[in-house]
Amino acid sequence: MRKQAKTAITPTRAKDYPVWYQQVVKASDMAENSPVRGCMVIKPWGYALWENIRDVLDNMFKETGVKNAYFPLFIPKRFLEKEAEHVEGFAKECAVVTHHRLEGGEDGGLVPAGPLEEPLVVRPTSETIIGESFSRWVSSYRDLPLLINQWCNVVRWELRPRIFLRTSEFLWQEGHTAHVGPNEAMERTLQMLDIYERLAESYLAVPVIKGEKTVSERFPGAVNTYTVEAMVQDRKALQAGTSHFLGQNFARASEIKYQSTQEKEEYAWTTSWGVSTRLIGAIIMTHGDDDGLVLPPKIASSHIVLMPIIKKPEHRNAVMDYTHALARELREITYHQRKIIVEIDCRETGGRGWDWIKKGIPIRVEIGPRDIAQDSVFLGRRDRGPSEKESIPKGQFVKTIVSILDEIQKNLFDRALRLREENTKQIDSKDDFYAFFTPENSERPEIHGGFALSHWCGNQACEEKIKEDLSVTIRCIPLDAEKETGTCIACGGKSPMRVIFAKAY
RNA sequence: CGGGGCGUGGCGCAGCCUGGAAGCGCGCCUGCUUUGGGAGCAGGAAGUCGGAGGUUCAAAUCCUCUCGCCCCGACCA
């Protein structure tokens, strides 16, 4: 009967997922590209998400004894050269500062002058410079464990940037700890992984799988790398956080030594762990729909927008008073350690409701004279269709707002989990495996594939072969994987367990 | 950096092949009208057609170079 249902975002996810993603970022007013390729301007609506993620994590870290500190942006080049694998891993993507001054050039422009004696590298990660500090801070077993975190930006020169997912500069937190022994360090590594899981699942409503990375996917210089992997709506894997057991590699490189109770000099055992603004990309791709962003209430930039409906001037005062009174009432309510954030949108245009849908605000409330007469509000929820709105008594709304938000939060998680489960397959035959990861339309690949739980013999060559053939990699070896013998999907050799294969961001 | 696609008001697009006064939809501003759930009518503001050269009487349109964005590949949180 009606013209086809319009979506607020074109193209839709099914039509062109990458372009859809960019349109959501734009339409939700979260961020924009900067004049510098690969960098982004994070606007208030996007930055608020980061602040909320930061607050949640920061508290969790501190509950486990971690302290915040700040280390310099610039790292002397020789520091990066200390750990061989580390050098190799990061050398290709480092920004290097070689001068400390600009001088007037011939054509009125500026030219770099004052060359530095030793070039400075803009931190791609801070293991080396923090290691240098740690080496001076640690001398006795009594100084351990040393538990430090910093919130900062880092730079990794990216060839193919994607806003929030892979930018040349991004914001993150990097935790660095030093311990007396391997067990304690490993325990910390996994403890932080648990925190990332908790952040992802109970705050971002993003289901994740904890696992260990294979050798080829490991952090350069690490002994083990652990990850939380999410599946986003085009069924690709997204690494949402990593935690590394560094063994004594960096302690050796940076001379982090302590005297043990036996009066022996020992190298410390270290860890590092981080999550970045990439998480915002994970939120967009996990929950967003064809009408735009969908924000999980627990970390939403704002929770509710109130939209007064004023058709006749004589109603104005009554409607505005009612709206402001409701806003005051709502702002007193605490939702998971945060006061509820209420927006009031007084624009008198029809499209404003859609602006808020595109921004992903969990709850929209329309308030007009008729509602006021019944002392009720007209409510729209972002986990439901744009026109599935209902009138409910104001008192009830205020009383149940927390549980409504919780319900939305839960619905988003359940929906995301269902998507992952529906697209996770145990695959044992090589043909099925190749078919699973091959689109029907190779020109314009449709959304296909997912997570394949398949056997792998542990041989790097097999992993490499799959990657070459299909651009599919082992996302992780799940920590809770059951021991189950089988045959390797690539070579047919013996395999002790299933791992997760997927295309990845 | 290699292959493919695309850059036209804030957003989405047409026009380009065949050169001849910059258009459409949404949004924005003003006014009037209007069951309260993506309103209607009328008027209006806003673009050096990504940038630089060139061909031409005339370039959004043809040619060359360049920059940016998206996809595929190499690299990666």
Coordinates of C-alpha atoms in Angstrom, one line a residue, chain A residues 1-504:
Chain A
M1 CA 0.0 0.0 0.0
R2 CA 2.7 2.5 1.0
K3 CA 5.7 3.3 -1.0
Q4 CA 8.5 1.0 -0.1
A5 CA 9.8 1.5 3.4
K6 CA 12.4 4.2 3.4
T7 CA 15.6 3.8 5.2
A8 CA 17.4 6.8 6.7
I9 CA 20.7 5.5 5.4
T10 CA 21.5 4.8 1.8
P11 CA 22.9 2.5 0.8
T12 CA 21.6 -0.2 3.1
R13 CA 24.0 -2.7 4.8
A14 CA 23.0 -5.4 2.3
K15 CA 23.6 -3.1 -0.7
D16 CA 27.0 -1.8 0.2
Y17 CA 28.3 -2.4 3.7
P18 CA 31.5 -0.2 3.6
V19 CA 29.6 2.8 2.2
W20 CA 26.8 2.2 4.7
Y21 CA 29.3 2.3 7.5
Q22 CA 30.7 5.7 6.3
Q23 CA 27.2 7.1 5.9
V24 CA 26.3 6.1 9.5
V25 CA 29.4 7.8 10.8
K26 CA 28.4 10.9 8.9
A27 CA 24.7 10.8 9.6
S28 CA 25.2 10.2 13.3
D29 CA 27.6 13.2 13.5
M30 CA 30.2 11.2 15.4
A31 CA 33.3 12.0 13.4
E32 CA 34.6 13.3 10.1
N33 CA 37.7 12.8 8.1
S34 CA 40.4 15.4 8.6
P35 CA 42.6 17.2 6.1
V36 CA 45.3 14.8 7.1
R37 CA 44.8 11.5 5.4
G38 CA 44.1 8.7 7.8
C39 CA 43.2 11.0 10.7
M40 CA 39.8 11.8 12.0
V41 CA 38.1 14.6 13.9
I42 CA 36.0 13.0 16.6
K43 CA 32.9 15.2 17.2
P44 CA 31.1 15.5 20.5
W45 CA 28.6 12.7 19.8
G46 CA 31.4 10.3 19.0
Y47 CA 33.8 11.5 21.7
A48 CA 31.2 11.0 24.4
L49 CA 31.2 7.3 23.6
W50 CA 34.9 7.3 24.1
E51 CA 34.7 9.1 27.4
N52 CA 32.1 6.7 28.6
I53 CA 34.2 3.7 27.6
R54 CA 37.2 5.3 29.2
D55 CA 35.3 5.9 32.5
V56 CA 34.1 2.3 32.7
L57 CA 37.5 0.8 31.9
D58 CA 39.4 3.2 34.1
N59 CA 37.3 2.1 37.1
M60 CA 37.8 -1.5 36.3
F61 CA 41.5 -1.1 36.0
K62 CA 41.8 0.8 39.3
E63 CA 39.8 -1.8 41.1
T64 CA 42.6 -4.2 40.3
G65 CA 45.3 -1.9 41.5
V66 CA 46.4 -0.3 38.3
K67 CA 47.6 3.3 38.4
N68 CA 47.5 5.8 35.6
A69 CA 50.6 7.7 34.4
Y70 CA 51.7 9.5 31.3
F71 CA 54.7 8.8 29.1
P72 CA 56.0 11.0 26.2
L73 CA 54.7 11.0 22.7
F74 CA 58.3 10.9 21.3
I75 CA 60.4 7.9 21.5
P76 CA 64.1 7.9 20.7
K77 CA 64.7 5.8 17.7
R78 CA 67.3 3.6 19.4
F79 CA 64.6 2.6 22.0
L80 CA 62.6 0.9 19.3
E81 CA 65.7 -0.8 18.0
K82 CA 66.1 -2.7 21.3
E83 CA 63.7 -5.6 20.8
A84 CA 64.3 -7.3 17.4
E85 CA 60.8 -8.5 16.7
H86 CA 59.3 -5.3 17.9
V87 CA 61.4 -3.3 15.4
E88 CA 60.4 -5.5 12.6
G89 CA 56.7 -5.3 13.6
F90 CA 56.5 -1.5 13.8
A91 CA 59.3 -0.1 11.6
K92 CA 57.1 0.0 8.5
E93 CA 54.4 2.2 10.0
C94 CA 56.3 4.8 12.1
A95 CA 56.1 8.6 11.8
V96 CA 59.5 10.0 12.4
V97 CA 60.4 13.5 13.6
T98 CA 63.7 14.7 12.3
H99 CA 63.6 18.5 12.7
H100 CA 62.7 20.9 15.5
R101 CA 62.2 24.1 13.6
L102 CA 60.6 25.7 10.5
E103 CA 62.3 28.5 8.6
G104 CA 61.0 30.8 5.8
G105 CA 61.7 29.3 2.4
E106 CA 62.2 30.9 -0.9
D107 CA 58.6 31.0 -2.1
G108 CA 57.2 32.2 1.2
G109 CA 56.6 28.7 2.5
L110 CA 58.2 27.1 5.5
V111 CA 61.0 24.5 5.4
P112 CA 62.1 22.2 8.2
A113 CA 65.3 23.3 9.8
G114 CA 67.3 22.4 12.9
P115 CA 67.8 18.7 12.2
L116 CA 67.7 16.5 15.4
E117 CA 70.8 14.6 16.4
E118 CA 68.7 11.5 16.9
P119 CA 65.4 11.1 15.2
L120 CA 62.3 10.7 17.4
V121 CA 59.6 8.2 16.6
V122 CA 56.0 9.2 17.3
R123 CA 54.9 6.3 19.6
P124 CA 53.2 3.5 17.8
T125 CA 53.0 1.8 21.3
S126 CA 55.0 2.6 24.3
E127 CA 56.6 -0.7 25.5
T128 CA 60.1 0.6 24.9
I129 CA 59.9 4.0 26.5
I130 CA 57.8 2.7 29.5
G131 CA 60.4 -0.1 29.8
E132 CA 63.1 2.5 30.2
S133 CA 61.2 4.0 33.1
F134 CA 60.4 0.6 34.6
S135 CA 64.1 -0.3 34.5
R136 CA 64.7 2.7 36.9
W137 CA 61.6 2.2 39.0
V138 CA 62.3 -1.5 39.7
S139 CA 65.2 -2.7 41.8
S140 CA 63.7 -5.1 44.3
Y141 CA 61.0 -7.8 44.3
R142 CA 59.3 -5.4 46.7
D143 CA 58.8 -3.0 43.8
L144 CA 56.7 -5.6 42.0
P145 CA 54.1 -5.9 40.7
L146 CA 54.2 -2.6 38.9
L147 CA 50.8 -1.9 37.4
I148 CA 50.6 1.1 35.1
N149 CA 48.2 2.3 32.5
Q150 CA 48.1 5.4 30.2
W151 CA 45.4 7.0 28.1
C152 CA 46.9 8.5 25.1
N153 CA 47.1 8.7 21.3
V154 CA 49.4 6.6 19.2
V155 CA 50.4 6.8 15.5
R156 CA 50.7 3.9 13.1
W157 CA 51.0 5.0 9.5
E158 CA 48.2 3.2 7.8
L159 CA 48.1 2.4 4.1
R160 CA 44.3 1.8 4.1
P161 CA 42.6 3.9 6.8
R162 CA 39.0 3.4 7.8
I163 CA 37.4 5.8 10.2
F164 CA 37.4 4.5 13.8
L165 CA 38.6 1.0 12.6
R166 CA 42.0 1.8 11.3
T167 CA 43.2 5.4 11.5
S168 CA 46.8 6.6 11.4
E169 CA 46.3 8.3 14.7
F170 CA 44.0 6.8 17.3
L171 CA 43.2 7.0 21.0
W172 CA 43.7 4.1 23.2
Q173 CA 44.8 2.9 26.6
E174 CA 47.9 0.9 27.0
G175 CA 48.5 -1.0 30.3
H176 CA 52.0 -2.1 31.1
T177 CA 52.8 -4.3 34.1
A178 CA 55.9 -6.0 35.5
H179 CA 55.9 -9.0 37.8
V180 CA 58.3 -11.3 39.7
G181 CA 57.3 -14.5 37.8
P182 CA 55.7 -15.9 34.7
N183 CA 52.6 -17.2 36.5
E184 CA 51.7 -13.8 38.0
A185 CA 52.3 -12.1 34.7
M186 CA 50.2 -14.6 32.8
E187 CA 47.4 -14.2 35.4
R188 CA 47.4 -10.5 34.9
T189 CA 47.4 -10.9 31.1
L190 CA 44.2 -13.0 31.4
Q191 CA 42.7 -10.9 34.1
M192 CA 42.8 -7.9 31.7
L193 CA 41.4 -10.0 28.9
D194 CA 38.4 -10.7 31.2
I195 CA 38.0 -7.0 31.8
Y196 CA 37.8 -6.4 28.0
E197 CA 35.3 -9.2 27.7
R198 CA 33.2 -7.6 30.5
L199 CA 33.5 -4.2 28.8
A200 CA 32.5 -5.5 25.4
E201 CA 29.6 -7.7 26.6
S202 CA 28.0 -5.9 29.4
Y203 CA 28.6 -2.3 28.4
L204 CA 29.0 -2.3 24.6
A205 CA 26.6 -5.2 24.2
V206 CA 29.1 -6.7 21.8
P207 CA 29.5 -10.5 22.3
V208 CA 33.1 -11.6 22.1
I209 CA 35.1 -14.7 22.0
K210 CA 38.2 -14.9 24.1
G211 CA 41.2 -16.7 22.6
E212 CA 44.8 -16.9 21.9
K213 CA 46.4 -15.6 18.7
T214 CA 48.5 -17.8 16.5
V215 CA 52.2 -17.1 16.1
S216 CA 51.6 -15.1 12.9
E217 CA 49.0 -12.8 14.5
R218 CA 51.0 -12.2 17.6
F219 CA 52.0 -8.8 18.9
P220 CA 55.6 -8.2 17.8
G221 CA 57.8 -9.2 20.7
A222 CA 55.2 -11.0 22.7
V223 CA 55.3 -14.6 23.9
N224 CA 51.5 -14.9 23.8
T225 CA 48.8 -12.6 22.5
Y226 CA 45.2 -13.0 23.7
T227 CA 42.3 -11.3 22.0
V228 CA 38.6 -10.7 22.3
E229 CA 37.0 -11.2 18.9
A230 CA 33.7 -9.9 17.8
M231 CA 31.6 -10.7 14.7
V232 CA 30.1 -7.6 13.0
Q233 CA 27.1 -7.6 10.7
D234 CA 28.9 -8.3 7.5
R235 CA 30.1 -11.4 9.4
K236 CA 33.7 -10.4 9.5
A237 CA 35.8 -10.7 12.7
L238 CA 36.8 -7.6 14.5
Q239 CA 39.6 -7.7 17.1
A240 CA 38.1 -5.7 19.9
G241 CA 41.0 -5.8 22.4
T242 CA 44.3 -7.5 23.0
S243 CA 46.3 -8.6 26.0
H244 CA 49.9 -9.7 25.7
F245 CA 52.1 -11.9 27.9
L246 CA 55.6 -10.5 27.0
G247 CA 57.6 -13.0 29.0
Q248 CA 61.0 -11.5 29.7
N249 CA 61.6 -10.2 26.2
F250 CA 61.0 -6.6 26.9
A251 CA 62.5 -6.8 30.4
R252 CA 65.7 -8.1 28.8
A253 CA 65.6 -5.4 26.1
S254 CA 65.0 -2.6 28.6
E255 CA 66.9 -4.1 31.5
I256 CA 64.0 -4.3 33.9
K257 CA 65.7 -6.3 36.7
Y258 CA 65.1 -6.9 40.3
Q259 CA 66.8 -8.6 43.3
S260 CA 64.8 -11.6 44.3
T261 CA 64.3 -12.9 47.9
Q262 CA 67.3 -15.2 47.2
E263 CA 69.4 -12.1 46.5
K264 CA 69.7 -13.0 42.9
E265 CA 69.3 -10.5 40.0
E266 CA 66.3 -11.5 37.8
Y267 CA 64.6 -10.1 34.8
A268 CA 61.0 -9.1 35.5
W269 CA 58.1 -10.6 33.6
T270 CA 55.9 -8.1 31.8
T271 CA 52.5 -7.7 30.1
S272 CA 50.8 -5.1 28.0
W273 CA 47.1 -4.7 27.0
G274 CA 45.0 -2.2 25.1
V275 CA 41.8 -1.2 23.5
S276 CA 41.3 1.7 21.2
T277 CA 38.8 4.0 19.5
R278 CA 38.3 1.0 17.2
L279 CA 35.7 -0.1 19.8
I280 CA 33.5 2.7 18.5
G281 CA 33.7 1.1 15.1
A282 CA 32.7 -2.2 16.7
I283 CA 29.6 -0.6 18.2
I284 CA 28.6 1.0 14.9
M285 CA 29.0 -2.3 13.0
T286 CA 27.5 -4.5 15.6
H287 CA 24.3 -2.5 16.4
G288 CA 23.8 -0.1 13.5
D289 CA 20.9 -0.6 11.1
D290 CA 19.6 0.8 7.9
D291 CA 18.3 3.8 9.8
G292 CA 21.7 4.6 11.3
L293 CA 23.5 4.3 14.6
V294 CA 22.1 2.3 17.5
L295 CA 23.7 3.0 20.8
P296 CA 23.8 0.6 23.8
P297 CA 22.3 2.6 26.7
K298 CA 25.1 1.9 29.1
I299 CA 27.6 3.9 27.1
A300 CA 25.3 6.0 25.0
S301 CA 26.3 9.6 24.5
S302 CA 22.8 10.6 25.7
H303 CA 19.9 8.4 26.8
I304 CA 16.8 10.3 25.9
V305 CA 15.6 13.1 23.7
L306 CA 12.5 15.0 24.5
M307 CA 10.7 16.6 21.6
P308 CA 8.0 19.1 22.4
I309 CA 5.2 19.3 19.9
I310 CA 3.9 22.8 19.6
K311 CA 1.3 23.3 16.8
K312 CA -0.4 26.3 18.3
P313 CA 1.3 29.2 20.0
E314 CA -1.1 29.1 22.9
H315 CA 0.2 25.6 23.8
R316 CA 3.8 26.7 23.9
N317 CA 4.2 27.5 27.6
A318 CA 2.4 24.5 28.8
V319 CA 4.3 22.1 26.6
M320 CA 7.7 23.6 27.3
D321 CA 7.1 23.7 31.1
Y322 CA 6.0 20.1 31.1
T323 CA 9.0 19.1 29.0
H324 CA 11.5 20.9 31.2
A325 CA 9.9 19.5 34.3
L326 CA 10.1 16.0 32.9
A327 CA 13.8 16.5 31.9
R328 CA 14.6 17.6 35.5
E329 CA 12.9 14.6 36.9
L330 CA 14.7 12.2 34.5
R331 CA 18.1 13.8 35.1
E332 CA 17.9 12.9 38.8
I333 CA 17.8 9.2 37.9
T334 CA 20.9 7.2 38.0
Y335 CA 21.5 4.5 35.3
H336 CA 24.5 2.2 36.0
Q337 CA 26.6 4.8 37.9
R338 CA 25.7 7.5 35.5
K339 CA 23.0 10.2 35.7
I340 CA 20.6 9.9 32.8
I341 CA 21.5 12.3 30.1
V342 CA 18.5 14.0 28.5
E343 CA 18.4 16.1 25.4
I344 CA 15.7 18.5 24.5
D345 CA 15.1 19.2 20.9
C346 CA 12.8 22.2 20.3
R347 CA 13.2 22.5 16.6
E348 CA 9.8 22.6 15.0
T349 CA 10.6 20.6 12.0
G350 CA 9.3 17.1 11.0
G351 CA 12.7 15.6 10.5
R352 CA 14.1 16.0 13.9
G353 CA 12.9 12.6 15.1
W354 CA 14.9 11.1 12.3
D355 CA 18.0 13.0 13.3
W356 CA 17.9 11.3 16.6
I357 CA 17.2 7.9 15.1
K358 CA 20.3 8.3 13.0
K359 CA 22.3 9.3 16.0
G360 CA 21.1 6.1 17.7
I361 CA 19.7 7.6 20.9
P362 CA 18.0 4.8 22.9
I363 CA 14.8 6.6 23.7
R364 CA 12.8 9.3 21.9
V365 CA 9.9 11.0 23.6
E366 CA 7.3 13.3 22.0
I367 CA 5.3 15.6 24.2
G368 CA 2.3 17.5 22.9
P369 CA -0.9 19.0 24.4
R370 CA -2.8 15.8 24.1
D371 CA -0.1 13.9 26.0
I372 CA -0.1 16.5 28.7
A373 CA -3.9 16.3 29.0
Q374 CA -3.5 12.6 29.8
D375 CA -0.3 13.1 31.8
S376 CA 1.5 10.7 29.4
V377 CA 4.3 10.6 26.9
F378 CA 4.7 9.2 23.5
L379 CA 7.6 6.9 23.4
G380 CA 9.9 5.5 20.7
R381 CA 12.7 3.1 21.3
R382 CA 15.8 2.6 19.1
D383 CA 15.6 -1.2 19.4
R384 CA 12.2 -1.1 17.7
G385 CA 11.0 0.2 14.3
P386 CA 10.8 4.0 13.8
S387 CA 7.0 4.0 13.8
E388 CA 6.4 1.5 16.6
K389 CA 5.7 4.2 19.1
E390 CA 3.4 4.1 22.1
S391 CA 1.7 6.3 24.6
I392 CA 2.5 5.5 28.2
P393 CA 1.6 7.4 31.5
K394 CA 4.4 9.7 32.4
G395 CA 4.7 8.4 36.0
Q396 CA 5.1 4.9 34.7
F397 CA 7.7 6.1 32.2
V398 CA 9.8 7.8 34.9
K399 CA 9.5 4.8 37.2
T400 CA 10.4 2.2 34.5
I401 CA 13.0 4.2 32.5
V402 CA 15.9 2.3 34.0
S403 CA 14.4 -1.1 33.2
I404 CA 13.5 0.1 29.7
L405 CA 17.1 1.1 29.1
D406 CA 18.2 -2.2 30.5
E407 CA 15.8 -4.0 28.2
I408 CA 17.2 -2.2 25.2
Q409 CA 20.7 -3.0 26.3
K410 CA 19.8 -6.7 26.6
N411 CA 18.0 -6.7 23.2
L412 CA 21.0 -5.3 21.5
F413 CA 23.3 -8.0 23.0
D414 CA 20.9 -10.8 22.3
R415 CA 20.5 -9.7 18.7
A416 CA 24.2 -9.5 18.2
L417 CA 24.7 -12.9 19.8
R418 CA 22.1 -14.4 17.6
L419 CA 23.8 -13.0 14.5
R420 CA 27.0 -14.6 15.6
E421 CA 25.5 -17.9 16.4
E422 CA 23.6 -18.1 13.1
N423 CA 26.8 -17.4 11.2
T424 CA 29.2 -19.7 13.1
K425 CA 29.6 -23.1 11.5
Q426 CA 31.5 -26.2 12.4
I427 CA 33.1 -27.1 9.1
D428 CA 35.1 -30.2 8.5
S429 CA 35.4 -30.6 4.8
K430 CA 37.8 -28.5 2.7
D431 CA 35.2 -28.0 0.0
D432 CA 32.6 -26.8 2.4
F433 CA 35.2 -24.5 3.9
Y434 CA 36.1 -23.0 0.6
A435 CA 32.5 -22.6 -0.4
F436 CA 31.7 -21.0 2.9
F437 CA 34.2 -18.2 2.3
T438 CA 33.6 -17.7 -1.4
P439 CA 30.9 -15.2 -2.5
E440 CA 28.5 -16.1 -5.2
N441 CA 29.1 -12.8 -6.9
S442 CA 32.8 -12.2 -7.1
E443 CA 32.4 -8.8 -8.8
R444 CA 30.4 -7.4 -6.0
P445 CA 30.7 -9.8 -3.1
E446 CA 27.5 -10.1 -1.1
I447 CA 27.7 -10.5 2.6
H448 CA 28.7 -14.1 3.2
G449 CA 30.8 -16.4 5.4
G450 CA 31.1 -16.0 9.1
F451 CA 33.1 -17.8 11.7
A452 CA 34.2 -21.3 10.7
L453 CA 35.1 -23.6 13.6
S454 CA 37.5 -25.9 11.9
H455 CA 40.5 -28.0 12.7
W456 CA 44.0 -26.8 12.3
C457 CA 47.1 -28.9 12.7
G458 CA 49.1 -26.0 14.1
N459 CA 51.3 -25.7 11.1
Q460 CA 52.0 -22.1 10.0
A461 CA 52.1 -23.2 6.3
C462 CA 48.5 -24.3 6.5
E463 CA 47.4 -21.0 8.0
E464 CA 49.3 -19.2 5.3
K465 CA 47.7 -21.3 2.5
I466 CA 44.2 -20.5 3.7
K467 CA 45.1 -16.8 3.9
E468 CA 46.5 -16.8 0.4
D469 CA 43.5 -18.7 -1.1
L470 CA 40.7 -17.0 0.7
S471 CA 41.9 -14.0 2.7
V472 CA 40.7 -15.9 5.7
T473 CA 42.8 -16.0 8.9
I474 CA 42.7 -17.7 12.2
R475 CA 41.1 -15.1 14.5
C476 CA 41.9 -17.0 17.6
I477 CA 42.2 -20.3 19.4
P478 CA 39.3 -20.1 21.8
L479 CA 40.3 -20.4 25.4
D480 CA 37.3 -22.6 26.1
A481 CA 37.9 -24.8 23.1
E482 CA 37.3 -28.5 23.9
K483 CA 40.0 -30.9 23.1
E484 CA 38.8 -32.8 20.1
T485 CA 40.9 -34.6 17.6
G486 CA 40.2 -34.1 14.0
T487 CA 41.9 -33.4 10.7
C488 CA 43.4 -30.1 9.6
I489 CA 41.1 -28.2 7.1
A490 CA 44.1 -27.4 4.9
C491 CA 46.4 -30.4 4.9
G492 CA 44.3 -33.2 6.5
G493 CA 46.9 -33.7 9.2
K494 CA 46.1 -34.5 12.8
S495 CA 44.6 -31.6 14.8
P496 CA 44.0 -31.3 18.5
M497 CA 41.2 -28.7 18.4
R498 CA 39.0 -26.4 16.5
V499 CA 40.0 -22.8 15.9
I500 CA 38.1 -19.8 14.5
F501 CA 38.7 -18.9 10.9
A502 CA 37.2 -15.7 9.5
K503 CA 37.8 -12.8 7.3
A504 CA 38.9 -9.9 9.4

